[in-house]
Amino acid sequence: MIRDLWLALIARIGGLRPLLLPWFAERWTTFRHWLTRRDGRPPASTSAILPPSNDVRCRVFLSHASRMIEAFNQPLHQVIDETEQSAVSIIGRVKQLDQTATQLIEYLTKADQDTLTMQAQIQDSTELIERISQFMQQLPVKIEAERQGSAELVEKINQIMQLSEIADTIKDVSRLTNMVAINAAIQAAHAGEFGRGFAVVADEVRHLAGRSGTAADLIAQTTKTIHQAVHAYLDNRMQRDFTHDLQEAAHVSESVHQLQDSHEDMKQYYKTLLTVVKQYNISMAHEIVETLGSIQYQDVVRQRLERLLAAQARYDALLQTALDEPALGSTPHFRDHLEQVLSDYLEEESHHGKQSTDEDAPPMIELF
Amino acid sequence: MKTIFLVDDSATMLMSLSEILQKAGFKVETAADGAAALSQFKVGAKPDLVITDQNMPGLTGIELIRETRKLAPFRFIPILMLTTESQQAKRLEGKAAGATGWLVKPVAGKDLLGVIKQVLPGT
């Protein structure tokens, strides 16, 4: 009957039955066996066999047991709360880590796809560089060829111009010859019949001089035409080459700008990539640090349970003493000892962790 | 690289704190109790900061601080107490022994690193 009441009392204290019930049940059984051994017969009921002193001692035990359970109850609930809080915190942080890692992988996968596009751009850039390189390589050869070609043309033009000078000389000779022929004709006329033959020759010479002059004019005109044609050709060619070179140069300039833009794009891309990866890493490092920090609860809980076990061991030792020496168990000292175990435990417990939400409570972090 | 010496009888504390501090760029040395830490200090270990627990087998944290402060190289090295003890009287005892600060477990990683930055300027 009393055992049932005691168990009901423990049950009402609640929450600790799985932990403490076996411990008290074992001691209750030991106590009953001790009574049986002492009286030499099994007890019909506890109230029937217990002398008044035992009854008092039983009430003392029960009263203290109840208070001890109450005292243990609070820190054990704290342990449950702390471990749960710690586990929830760790799970939350690991979840956050997982999300960050997933986002990072997604970002890197996208970046990997982007690099395929960039590979094509790099290929284009390489071709542009090759083209520019070829242009630059050909440029000195081209300049030298044009220089030589120009020198030859200048020489030919000079030769043509010399033809013009020859034509002028022929023209002068023709004019002088004409003058001489006219004079010869005049002289032949003065000579009369004797100069008739000479007059025919002078007339022929004048005709020859006229034809020479005409030929010289033709040569001069043709030379001038050739000269103009060569100049026109050279101008056209120079204009054509210049336009072509200008187009090539413009293309090279455009290619260089394209390369520059491409280089800037790539630089910006990798800068962004590194910044994003760095941010993810900072976030992950922060979560890892805080996850590791949450593991401190294990030490806090361990120490709380160690204090509880120490108090329980002292209580157990006292009960054992009471069982071994029944007379001692009825003394006021015994009750004082039981009280002492409880008050020592409660005081020790109050020295650890955050015990109060009071603003006057010492800070969790204090620098002296 | 600054060196931090951790003293704690809890293996989980030593492991978790070592990870936090190493990730923050510190070199970490450890001892599982006060006596082991003191012997290492006597044979030449010279950390820039000591972080110790209070309740350990053998020497307590406060006793370790008291003995450590007697060693000339450790006279001005910051020593932080990291413990579940929150009692004001115990803090004053620690301060009198030469503790630089008192931190009640559990301390968030960023808070711990913040305190270290305060006692180790330039980190």
Short mmCIF file of C-alpha atoms in Angstrom, two decimals:
data_model
loop_
_atom_site.label_atom_id
_atom_site.label_comp_id
_atom_site.label_asym_id
_atom_site.label_seq_id
_atom_site.Cartn_x
_atom_site.Cartn_y
_atom_site.Cartn_z
CA MET A 1 0.00 0.00 0.00
CA ILE A 2 2.70 2.47 1.08
CA ARG A 3 4.86 1.34 -1.82
CA ASP A 4 2.00 2.15 -4.20
CA LEU A 5 1.48 5.55 -2.63
CA TRP A 6 5.21 6.22 -2.87
CA LEU A 7 5.29 5.23 -6.52
CA ALA A 8 2.23 7.40 -7.15
CA LEU A 9 4.03 10.29 -5.44
CA ILE A 10 7.08 9.79 -7.62
CA ALA A 11 4.84 9.55 -10.66
CA ARG A 12 3.21 12.88 -9.76
CA ILE A 13 6.63 14.53 -9.50
CA GLY A 14 6.74 13.46 -13.06
CA GLY A 15 9.19 13.17 -15.89
CA LEU A 16 11.82 11.25 -13.96
CA ARG A 17 10.21 7.91 -13.41
CA PRO A 18 12.26 6.06 -16.01
CA LEU A 19 15.44 7.35 -14.43
CA LEU A 20 14.78 7.30 -10.69
CA LEU A 21 12.03 4.72 -10.21
CA PRO A 22 14.29 1.66 -10.51
CA TRP A 23 16.76 3.26 -8.10
CA PHE A 24 14.13 3.84 -5.39
CA ALA A 25 12.36 0.52 -6.08
CA GLU A 26 15.66 -1.29 -5.57
CA ARG A 27 16.22 0.48 -2.26
CA TRP A 28 12.65 -0.19 -1.17
CA THR A 29 13.08 -3.90 -1.89
CA THR A 30 16.39 -3.94 0.01
CA PHE A 31 14.70 -2.21 2.90
CA ARG A 32 11.86 -4.76 2.97
CA HIS A 33 14.32 -7.64 2.80
CA TRP A 34 16.19 -6.15 5.69
CA LEU A 35 12.95 -5.99 7.70
CA THR A 36 12.18 -9.60 6.76
CA ARG A 37 15.64 -10.76 7.84
CA ARG A 38 15.37 -8.86 11.09
CA ASP A 39 11.87 -10.16 12.00
CA GLY A 40 12.37 -13.65 10.60
CA ARG A 41 9.07 -13.59 8.67
CA PRO A 42 7.70 -11.85 5.63
CA PRO A 43 5.68 -8.71 6.43
CA ALA A 44 1.93 -8.98 5.91
CA SER A 45 1.88 -5.27 5.19
CA THR A 46 4.36 -2.50 5.75
CA SER A 47 2.15 -0.60 8.20
CA ALA A 48 1.65 -3.78 10.23
CA ILE A 49 5.31 -4.70 10.60
CA LEU A 50 6.90 -1.28 10.96
CA PRO A 51 7.50 -0.13 14.50
CA PRO A 52 6.93 3.60 15.08
CA SER A 53 10.65 4.36 14.67
CA ASN A 54 10.73 2.67 11.28
CA ASP A 55 7.58 4.47 10.25
CA VAL A 56 9.17 7.79 11.14
CA ARG A 57 12.34 6.86 9.29
CA CYS A 58 10.29 5.83 6.28
CA ARG A 59 8.53 9.18 6.25
CA VAL A 60 11.89 10.93 6.51
CA PHE A 61 13.22 8.90 3.57
CA LEU A 62 10.09 9.54 1.52
CA SER A 63 10.06 13.22 2.30
CA HIS A 64 13.72 13.58 1.31
CA ALA A 65 13.30 11.33 -1.69
CA SER A 66 10.51 13.54 -2.90
CA ARG A 67 12.56 16.70 -2.42
CA MET A 68 15.62 15.14 -4.02
CA ILE A 69 13.53 14.15 -7.02
CA GLU A 70 12.19 17.66 -7.21
CA ALA A 71 15.73 19.01 -6.98
CA PHE A 72 16.94 16.61 -9.70
CA ASN A 73 13.90 17.31 -11.80
CA GLN A 74 14.80 20.89 -12.65
CA PRO A 75 18.40 20.28 -13.86
CA LEU A 76 17.31 17.17 -15.74
CA HIS A 77 14.67 19.20 -17.54
CA GLN A 78 17.38 21.78 -18.19
CA VAL A 79 19.55 19.01 -19.63
CA ILE A 80 16.68 17.93 -21.86
CA ASP A 81 16.10 21.51 -22.98
CA GLU A 82 19.79 22.23 -23.51
CA THR A 83 20.49 19.08 -25.47
CA GLU A 84 17.37 19.62 -27.55
CA GLN A 85 18.26 23.29 -28.10
CA SER A 86 21.82 22.30 -29.03
CA ALA A 87 20.65 19.53 -31.36
CA VAL A 88 18.13 21.87 -33.03
CA SER A 89 20.85 24.52 -33.38
CA ILE A 90 23.29 22.02 -34.90
CA ILE A 91 20.63 20.62 -37.25
CA GLY A 92 19.68 24.16 -38.30
CA ARG A 93 23.28 25.10 -38.96
CA VAL A 94 24.04 21.88 -40.82
CA LYS A 95 20.91 22.50 -42.89
CA GLN A 96 22.13 26.03 -43.60
CA LEU A 97 25.54 24.59 -44.54
CA ASP A 98 23.85 22.11 -46.84
CA GLN A 99 21.83 24.90 -48.50
CA THR A 100 24.92 27.04 -48.94
CA ALA A 101 26.87 24.10 -50.36
CA THR A 102 23.99 23.31 -52.75
CA GLN A 103 23.80 26.93 -53.90
CA LEU A 104 27.54 26.96 -54.40
CA ILE A 105 27.40 23.77 -56.47
CA GLU A 106 24.54 25.21 -58.57
CA TYR A 107 26.51 28.39 -59.12
CA LEU A 108 29.65 26.49 -60.07
CA THR A 109 27.65 24.24 -62.43
CA LYS A 110 26.27 27.34 -64.16
CA ALA A 111 29.77 28.79 -64.24
CA ASP A 112 30.98 25.57 -65.84
CA GLN A 113 28.32 25.95 -68.58
CA ASP A 114 29.31 29.58 -69.05
CA THR A 115 32.89 28.52 -69.65
CA LEU A 116 31.71 26.61 -72.76
CA THR A 117 30.45 29.90 -74.21
CA MET A 118 33.66 31.52 -73.15
CA GLN A 119 35.65 28.80 -74.89
CA ALA A 120 34.03 29.86 -78.20
CA GLN A 121 34.89 33.47 -77.42
CA ILE A 122 38.46 32.47 -76.65
CA GLN A 123 38.60 30.61 -79.99
CA ASP A 124 37.38 33.78 -81.78
CA SER A 125 39.92 35.84 -79.91
CA THR A 126 42.69 33.43 -80.90
CA GLU A 127 41.72 33.73 -84.56
CA LEU A 128 41.71 37.52 -84.27
CA ILE A 129 45.16 37.46 -82.72
CA GLU A 130 46.43 35.21 -85.52
CA ARG A 131 44.99 37.58 -88.12
CA ILE A 132 46.56 40.61 -86.46
CA SER A 133 49.83 38.72 -86.20
CA GLN A 134 49.76 37.88 -89.94
CA PHE A 135 48.98 41.49 -90.83
CA MET A 136 51.84 42.71 -88.68
CA GLN A 137 54.22 40.12 -90.16
CA GLN A 138 53.29 41.06 -93.76
CA LEU A 139 53.48 44.78 -93.15
CA PRO A 140 57.32 45.22 -93.45
CA VAL A 141 57.44 43.02 -96.63
CA LYS A 142 54.61 45.00 -98.14
CA ILE A 143 56.21 48.33 -97.29
CA GLU A 144 59.54 47.20 -98.80
CA ALA A 145 57.83 45.94 -102.01
CA GLU A 146 55.94 49.21 -102.36
CA ARG A 147 59.13 51.17 -101.72
CA GLN A 148 60.96 49.23 -104.48
CA GLY A 149 58.01 49.51 -106.88
CA SER A 150 57.83 53.25 -106.32
CA ALA A 151 61.59 53.64 -107.00
CA GLU A 152 61.26 51.76 -110.31
CA LEU A 153 58.29 53.88 -111.34
CA VAL A 154 60.13 57.07 -110.52
CA GLU A 155 63.02 55.87 -112.72
CA LYS A 156 60.69 55.08 -115.61
CA ILE A 157 59.01 58.48 -115.26
CA ASN A 158 62.43 60.13 -115.34
CA GLN A 159 63.25 58.20 -118.52
CA ILE A 160 59.94 59.33 -120.05
CA MET A 161 60.68 62.91 -119.03
CA GLN A 162 64.06 62.59 -120.76
CA LEU A 163 62.18 61.69 -123.97
CA SER A 164 60.33 64.96 -123.60
CA GLU A 165 63.63 66.82 -123.35
CA ILE A 166 64.88 65.04 -126.52
CA ALA A 167 61.69 66.08 -128.28
CA ASP A 168 62.34 69.69 -127.26
CA THR A 169 65.92 69.44 -128.64
CA ILE A 170 64.59 67.99 -131.92
CA LYS A 171 62.08 70.82 -132.06
CA ASP A 172 64.83 73.42 -131.57
CA VAL A 173 66.98 71.72 -134.24
CA SER A 174 63.95 71.63 -136.56
CA ARG A 175 63.27 75.35 -136.00
CA LEU A 176 66.93 76.24 -136.68
CA THR A 177 67.01 73.95 -139.73
CA ASN A 178 63.87 75.67 -141.02
CA MET A 179 65.54 79.05 -140.55
CA VAL A 180 68.65 77.78 -142.32
CA ALA A 181 66.49 76.38 -145.17
CA ILE A 182 64.66 79.70 -145.54
CA ASN A 183 67.99 81.56 -145.63
CA ALA A 184 69.28 79.00 -148.17
CA ALA A 185 66.15 79.55 -150.29
CA ILE A 186 66.73 83.34 -150.18
CA GLN A 187 70.35 82.88 -151.10
CA ALA A 188 69.35 80.48 -153.88
CA ALA A 189 66.91 83.08 -155.25
CA HIS A 190 69.74 85.67 -155.32
CA ALA A 191 71.90 83.22 -157.26
CA GLY A 192 69.22 83.02 -160.02
CA GLU A 193 69.41 80.15 -162.47
CA PHE A 194 72.52 78.86 -160.70
CA GLY A 195 70.78 78.60 -157.40
CA ARG A 196 67.66 76.74 -158.72
CA GLY A 197 69.02 73.31 -157.70
CA PHE A 198 70.08 74.61 -154.33
CA ALA A 199 66.59 76.14 -153.86
CA VAL A 200 65.02 72.70 -154.40
CA VAL A 201 67.35 71.22 -151.78
CA ALA A 202 66.61 74.12 -149.38
CA ASP A 203 62.90 73.59 -149.87
CA GLU A 204 63.27 69.88 -149.10
CA VAL A 205 65.32 70.70 -146.00
CA ARG A 206 62.55 73.15 -144.88
CA HIS A 207 59.96 70.41 -145.39
CA LEU A 208 62.11 67.98 -143.37
CA ALA A 209 62.52 70.56 -140.62
CA GLY A 210 58.72 70.99 -140.59
CA ARG A 211 58.17 67.24 -140.35
CA SER A 212 60.83 66.97 -137.61
CA GLY A 213 59.07 69.69 -135.66
CA THR A 214 55.72 67.93 -136.06
CA ALA A 215 57.33 64.64 -134.93
CA ALA A 216 58.91 66.40 -131.96
CA ASP A 217 55.49 67.89 -131.01
CA LEU A 218 53.95 64.44 -131.28
CA ILE A 219 56.71 62.95 -129.08
CA ALA A 220 56.24 65.75 -126.50
CA GLN A 221 52.45 65.30 -126.57
CA THR A 222 52.72 61.49 -126.27
CA THR A 223 55.27 61.81 -123.45
CA LYS A 224 52.95 64.19 -121.63
CA THR A 225 50.02 61.80 -122.10
CA ILE A 226 52.11 58.87 -120.83
CA HIS A 227 53.28 60.96 -117.90
CA GLN A 228 49.71 61.89 -117.01
CA ALA A 229 48.58 58.29 -117.45
CA VAL A 230 51.35 57.00 -115.17
CA HIS A 231 50.52 59.63 -112.58
CA ALA A 232 46.86 58.77 -112.80
CA TYR A 233 47.68 55.07 -112.47
CA LEU A 234 49.92 55.72 -109.49
CA ASP A 235 47.33 57.90 -107.84
CA ASN A 236 44.69 55.23 -108.35
CA ARG A 237 46.93 52.49 -107.09
CA MET A 238 48.01 54.49 -104.10
CA GLN A 239 44.40 55.36 -103.37
CA ARG A 240 43.40 51.71 -103.69
CA ASP A 241 46.27 50.47 -101.51
CA PHE A 242 45.66 53.23 -99.03
CA THR A 243 41.98 52.36 -98.78
CA HIS A 244 42.80 48.68 -98.42
CA ASP A 245 45.43 49.38 -95.80
CA LEU A 246 43.05 51.72 -94.02
CA GLN A 247 40.38 49.01 -93.99
CA GLU A 248 42.90 46.47 -92.71
CA ALA A 249 44.09 48.87 -90.04
CA ALA A 250 40.50 49.61 -89.04
CA HIS A 251 39.86 45.88 -88.84
CA VAL A 252 42.94 45.39 -86.70
CA SER A 253 41.83 48.20 -84.44
CA GLU A 254 38.35 46.67 -84.23
CA SER A 255 39.88 43.28 -83.45
CA VAL A 256 42.04 44.79 -80.73
CA HIS A 257 38.94 46.39 -79.20
CA GLN A 258 37.10 43.10 -79.44
CA LEU A 259 39.99 41.38 -77.68
CA GLN A 260 40.04 44.08 -75.05
CA ASP A 261 36.28 43.74 -74.45
CA SER A 262 36.58 39.97 -74.36
CA HIS A 263 39.46 40.23 -71.91
CA GLU A 264 37.46 42.67 -69.74
CA ASP A 265 34.43 40.34 -69.84
CA MET A 266 36.57 37.41 -68.76
CA LYS A 267 38.24 39.43 -66.04
CA GLN A 268 34.86 40.60 -64.74
CA TYR A 269 33.46 37.08 -64.97
CA TYR A 270 36.25 35.55 -62.90
CA LYS A 271 36.16 38.45 -60.46
CA THR A 272 32.44 37.88 -59.90
CA LEU A 273 32.97 34.14 -59.69
CA LEU A 274 35.69 34.54 -57.06
CA THR A 275 33.62 37.07 -55.11
CA VAL A 276 30.58 34.79 -55.04
CA VAL A 277 32.65 31.72 -54.09
CA LYS A 278 34.37 33.78 -51.38
CA GLN A 279 31.00 34.93 -50.00
CA TYR A 280 29.72 31.35 -49.92
CA ASN A 281 32.90 30.24 -48.18
CA ILE A 282 32.60 33.01 -45.58
CA SER A 283 29.01 32.01 -44.96
CA MET A 284 29.98 28.33 -44.67
CA ALA A 285 32.93 29.11 -42.37
CA HIS A 286 30.61 31.15 -40.13
CA GLU A 287 28.09 28.29 -39.94
CA ILE A 288 30.87 25.77 -39.21
CA VAL A 289 32.24 27.95 -36.38
CA GLU A 290 28.78 28.33 -34.83
CA THR A 291 28.06 24.60 -35.24
CA LEU A 292 31.31 23.82 -33.45
CA GLY A 293 30.36 26.38 -30.78
CA SER A 294 27.04 24.57 -30.22
CA ILE A 295 28.98 21.42 -29.31
CA GLN A 296 29.97 23.17 -26.04
CA TYR A 297 26.53 22.14 -24.74
CA GLN A 298 27.88 18.62 -24.43
CA ASP A 299 30.38 19.82 -21.83
CA VAL A 300 27.75 21.92 -20.04
CA VAL A 301 25.37 18.94 -19.91
CA ARG A 302 28.14 16.57 -18.87
CA GLN A 303 29.07 18.77 -15.93
CA ARG A 304 25.41 19.16 -14.91
CA LEU A 305 24.94 15.38 -14.93
CA GLU A 306 28.21 14.90 -13.04
CA ARG A 307 26.97 17.20 -10.26
CA LEU A 308 23.68 15.33 -10.21
CA LEU A 309 25.44 11.96 -10.05
CA ALA A 310 27.70 13.21 -7.24
CA ALA A 311 24.65 14.30 -5.19
CA GLN A 312 22.91 11.02 -5.92
CA ALA A 313 25.99 9.07 -4.82
CA ARG A 314 26.08 10.97 -1.52
CA TYR A 315 22.36 10.35 -1.01
CA ASP A 316 22.79 6.69 -1.84
CA ALA A 317 25.64 6.39 0.67
CA LEU A 318 23.46 7.93 3.38
CA LEU A 319 20.59 5.55 2.69
CA GLN A 320 23.00 2.65 2.74
CA THR A 321 24.27 3.81 6.12
CA ALA A 322 20.69 4.00 7.39
CA LEU A 323 20.08 0.48 6.19
CA ASP A 324 23.27 -0.80 7.80
CA GLU A 325 22.78 1.10 11.06
CA PRO A 326 19.03 1.49 11.74
CA ALA A 327 19.60 3.47 14.90
CA LEU A 328 21.54 6.14 13.01
CA GLY A 329 18.74 6.54 10.50
CA SER A 330 16.34 7.80 13.19
CA THR A 331 18.63 10.52 14.54
CA PRO A 332 18.23 14.25 13.80
CA HIS A 333 21.83 14.16 12.45
CA PHE A 334 20.72 11.79 9.74
CA ARG A 335 18.02 14.21 8.66
CA ASP A 336 20.58 17.01 8.75
CA HIS A 337 22.89 14.96 6.55
CA LEU A 338 20.08 14.42 4.06
CA GLU A 339 19.29 18.14 4.11
CA GLN A 340 22.96 18.93 3.63
CA VAL A 341 23.19 16.75 0.51
CA LEU A 342 20.24 18.56 -0.98
CA SER A 343 21.35 22.08 -0.05
CA ASP A 344 24.95 21.40 -1.23
CA TYR A 345 23.63 20.19 -4.54
CA LEU A 346 21.29 23.14 -5.03
CA GLU A 347 23.99 25.63 -4.09
CA GLU A 348 26.56 24.01 -6.41
CA GLU A 349 24.03 23.99 -9.22
CA SER A 350 23.30 27.68 -8.69
CA HIS A 351 26.96 28.50 -9.37
CA HIS A 352 26.86 27.22 -12.93
CA GLY A 353 25.47 28.57 -16.17
CA LYS A 354 22.97 31.37 -16.57
CA GLN A 355 20.68 31.07 -13.58
CA SER A 356 18.74 34.26 -13.87
CA THR A 357 17.27 36.60 -16.42
CA ASP A 358 17.80 39.42 -13.96
CA GLU A 359 19.64 42.36 -15.47
CA ASP A 360 21.88 42.47 -12.39
CA ALA A 361 23.10 38.92 -13.05
CA PRO A 362 26.81 38.73 -13.98
CA PRO A 363 27.41 38.88 -17.75
CA MET A 364 28.19 35.69 -19.65
CA ILE A 365 31.33 37.39 -21.00
CA GLU A 366 33.34 39.72 -18.81
CA LEU A 367 36.78 41.22 -19.40
CA PHE A 368 38.57 42.42 -16.25
CA MET B 1 50.62 33.42 -36.53
CA LYS B 2 49.48 33.79 -32.89
CA THR B 3 49.37 30.70 -30.67
CA ILE B 4 46.49 29.94 -28.30
CA PHE B 5 46.86 27.35 -25.56
CA LEU B 6 43.63 25.53 -24.59
CA VAL B 7 43.27 23.76 -21.23
CA ASP B 8 40.14 21.65 -20.72
CA ASP B 9 39.41 18.13 -19.50
CA SER B 10 36.61 17.80 -22.05
CA ALA B 11 37.78 16.24 -25.31
CA THR B 12 34.79 17.71 -27.17
CA MET B 13 35.65 21.20 -25.93
CA LEU B 14 39.27 20.84 -26.99
CA MET B 15 38.28 19.53 -30.42
CA SER B 16 35.53 22.05 -31.14
CA LEU B 17 37.47 25.08 -29.86
CA SER B 18 40.64 23.97 -31.71
CA GLU B 19 38.65 23.84 -34.95
CA ILE B 20 37.11 27.28 -34.38
CA LEU B 21 40.47 28.86 -33.56
CA GLN B 22 42.40 27.13 -36.35
CA LYS B 23 39.77 28.23 -38.88
CA ALA B 24 40.25 31.77 -37.59
CA GLY B 25 43.97 31.49 -38.34
CA PHE B 26 45.46 30.68 -34.95
CA LYS B 27 47.95 27.97 -34.04
CA VAL B 28 46.47 25.87 -31.24
CA GLU B 29 48.16 23.85 -28.48
CA THR B 30 46.20 21.87 -25.89
CA ALA B 31 46.41 20.21 -22.49
CA ALA B 32 43.77 18.01 -20.83
CA ASP B 33 44.34 19.38 -17.32
CA GLY B 34 45.98 22.19 -15.39
CA ALA B 35 49.02 20.21 -14.30
CA ALA B 36 49.86 19.15 -17.87
CA ALA B 37 49.49 22.75 -19.04
CA LEU B 38 51.72 24.07 -16.26
CA SER B 39 54.46 21.54 -17.04
CA GLN B 40 54.39 22.59 -20.70
CA PHE B 41 54.62 26.26 -19.71
CA LYS B 42 57.62 25.44 -17.51
CA VAL B 43 59.48 23.65 -20.32
CA GLY B 44 59.17 26.48 -22.80
CA ALA B 45 55.68 26.66 -24.31
CA LYS B 46 55.03 30.34 -24.86
CA PRO B 47 51.54 30.97 -26.24
CA ASP B 48 50.11 34.43 -26.96
CA LEU B 49 46.89 33.58 -25.14
CA VAL B 50 45.75 30.89 -22.69
CA ILE B 51 42.10 29.78 -22.45
CA THR B 52 41.36 27.49 -19.52
CA ASP B 53 38.44 25.67 -17.97
CA GLN B 54 37.89 26.01 -14.20
CA ASN B 55 36.75 22.59 -13.02
CA MET B 56 39.38 20.02 -13.97
CA PRO B 57 40.97 17.10 -12.19
CA GLY B 58 44.12 18.13 -10.30
CA LEU B 59 44.74 21.84 -10.66
CA THR B 60 41.64 23.98 -11.13
CA GLY B 61 41.67 26.79 -13.66
CA ILE B 62 42.15 29.45 -10.98
CA GLU B 63 45.03 27.49 -9.42
CA LEU B 64 46.59 27.13 -12.87
CA ILE B 65 46.36 30.90 -13.45
CA ARG B 66 47.87 31.58 -10.03
CA GLU B 67 50.83 29.25 -10.74
CA THR B 68 51.24 30.45 -14.31
CA ARG B 69 51.46 34.10 -13.28
CA LYS B 70 54.48 33.17 -11.15
CA LEU B 71 56.37 32.28 -14.37
CA ALA B 72 58.11 35.39 -15.73
CA PRO B 73 57.19 34.89 -19.42
CA PHE B 74 53.50 34.53 -18.47
CA ARG B 75 53.21 37.64 -16.33
CA PHE B 76 51.47 39.72 -18.99
CA ILE B 77 50.05 37.07 -21.30
CA PRO B 78 46.23 37.23 -21.42
CA ILE B 79 44.50 34.27 -19.76
CA LEU B 80 40.78 33.74 -20.28
CA MET B 81 38.61 31.50 -18.13
CA LEU B 82 36.03 29.54 -20.13
CA THR B 83 33.81 27.67 -17.70
CA THR B 84 30.26 26.79 -16.70
CA GLU B 85 30.91 28.62 -13.39
CA SER B 86 29.00 31.89 -13.32
CA GLN B 87 29.23 32.77 -9.63
CA GLN B 88 30.40 36.33 -8.94
CA ALA B 89 32.63 35.25 -6.03
CA LYS B 90 34.44 32.77 -8.26
CA ARG B 91 34.96 35.45 -10.90
CA LEU B 92 36.52 37.76 -8.34
CA GLU B 93 38.75 34.89 -7.21
CA GLY B 94 39.79 34.36 -10.84
CA LYS B 95 40.42 38.07 -11.34
CA ALA B 96 42.55 38.17 -8.20
CA ALA B 97 44.53 35.16 -9.45
CA GLY B 98 45.31 37.03 -12.67
CA ALA B 99 42.58 36.08 -15.15
CA THR B 100 42.08 38.56 -17.99
CA GLY B 101 38.44 37.69 -18.57
CA TRP B 102 35.62 35.32 -17.66
CA LEU B 103 33.45 33.54 -20.21
CA VAL B 104 30.52 31.34 -19.22
CA LYS B 105 29.95 28.27 -21.40
CA PRO B 106 28.49 27.94 -23.92
CA VAL B 107 29.93 30.89 -25.86
CA ALA B 108 28.99 31.48 -29.49
CA GLY B 109 31.95 31.12 -31.86
CA LYS B 110 31.73 34.73 -33.09
CA ASP B 111 31.59 36.01 -29.48
CA LEU B 112 34.66 33.98 -28.52
CA LEU B 113 36.57 35.31 -31.54
CA GLY B 114 35.41 38.82 -30.66
CA VAL B 115 36.86 38.53 -27.14
CA ILE B 116 40.13 37.11 -28.52
CA LYS B 117 40.37 40.08 -30.89
CA GLN B 118 40.02 42.38 -27.90
CA VAL B 119 42.73 40.71 -25.81
CA LEU B 120 45.03 40.05 -28.78
CA PRO B 121 45.04 43.32 -30.73
CA GLY B 122 46.05 42.99 -34.34
CA THR B 123 44.44 39.58 -34.87
#
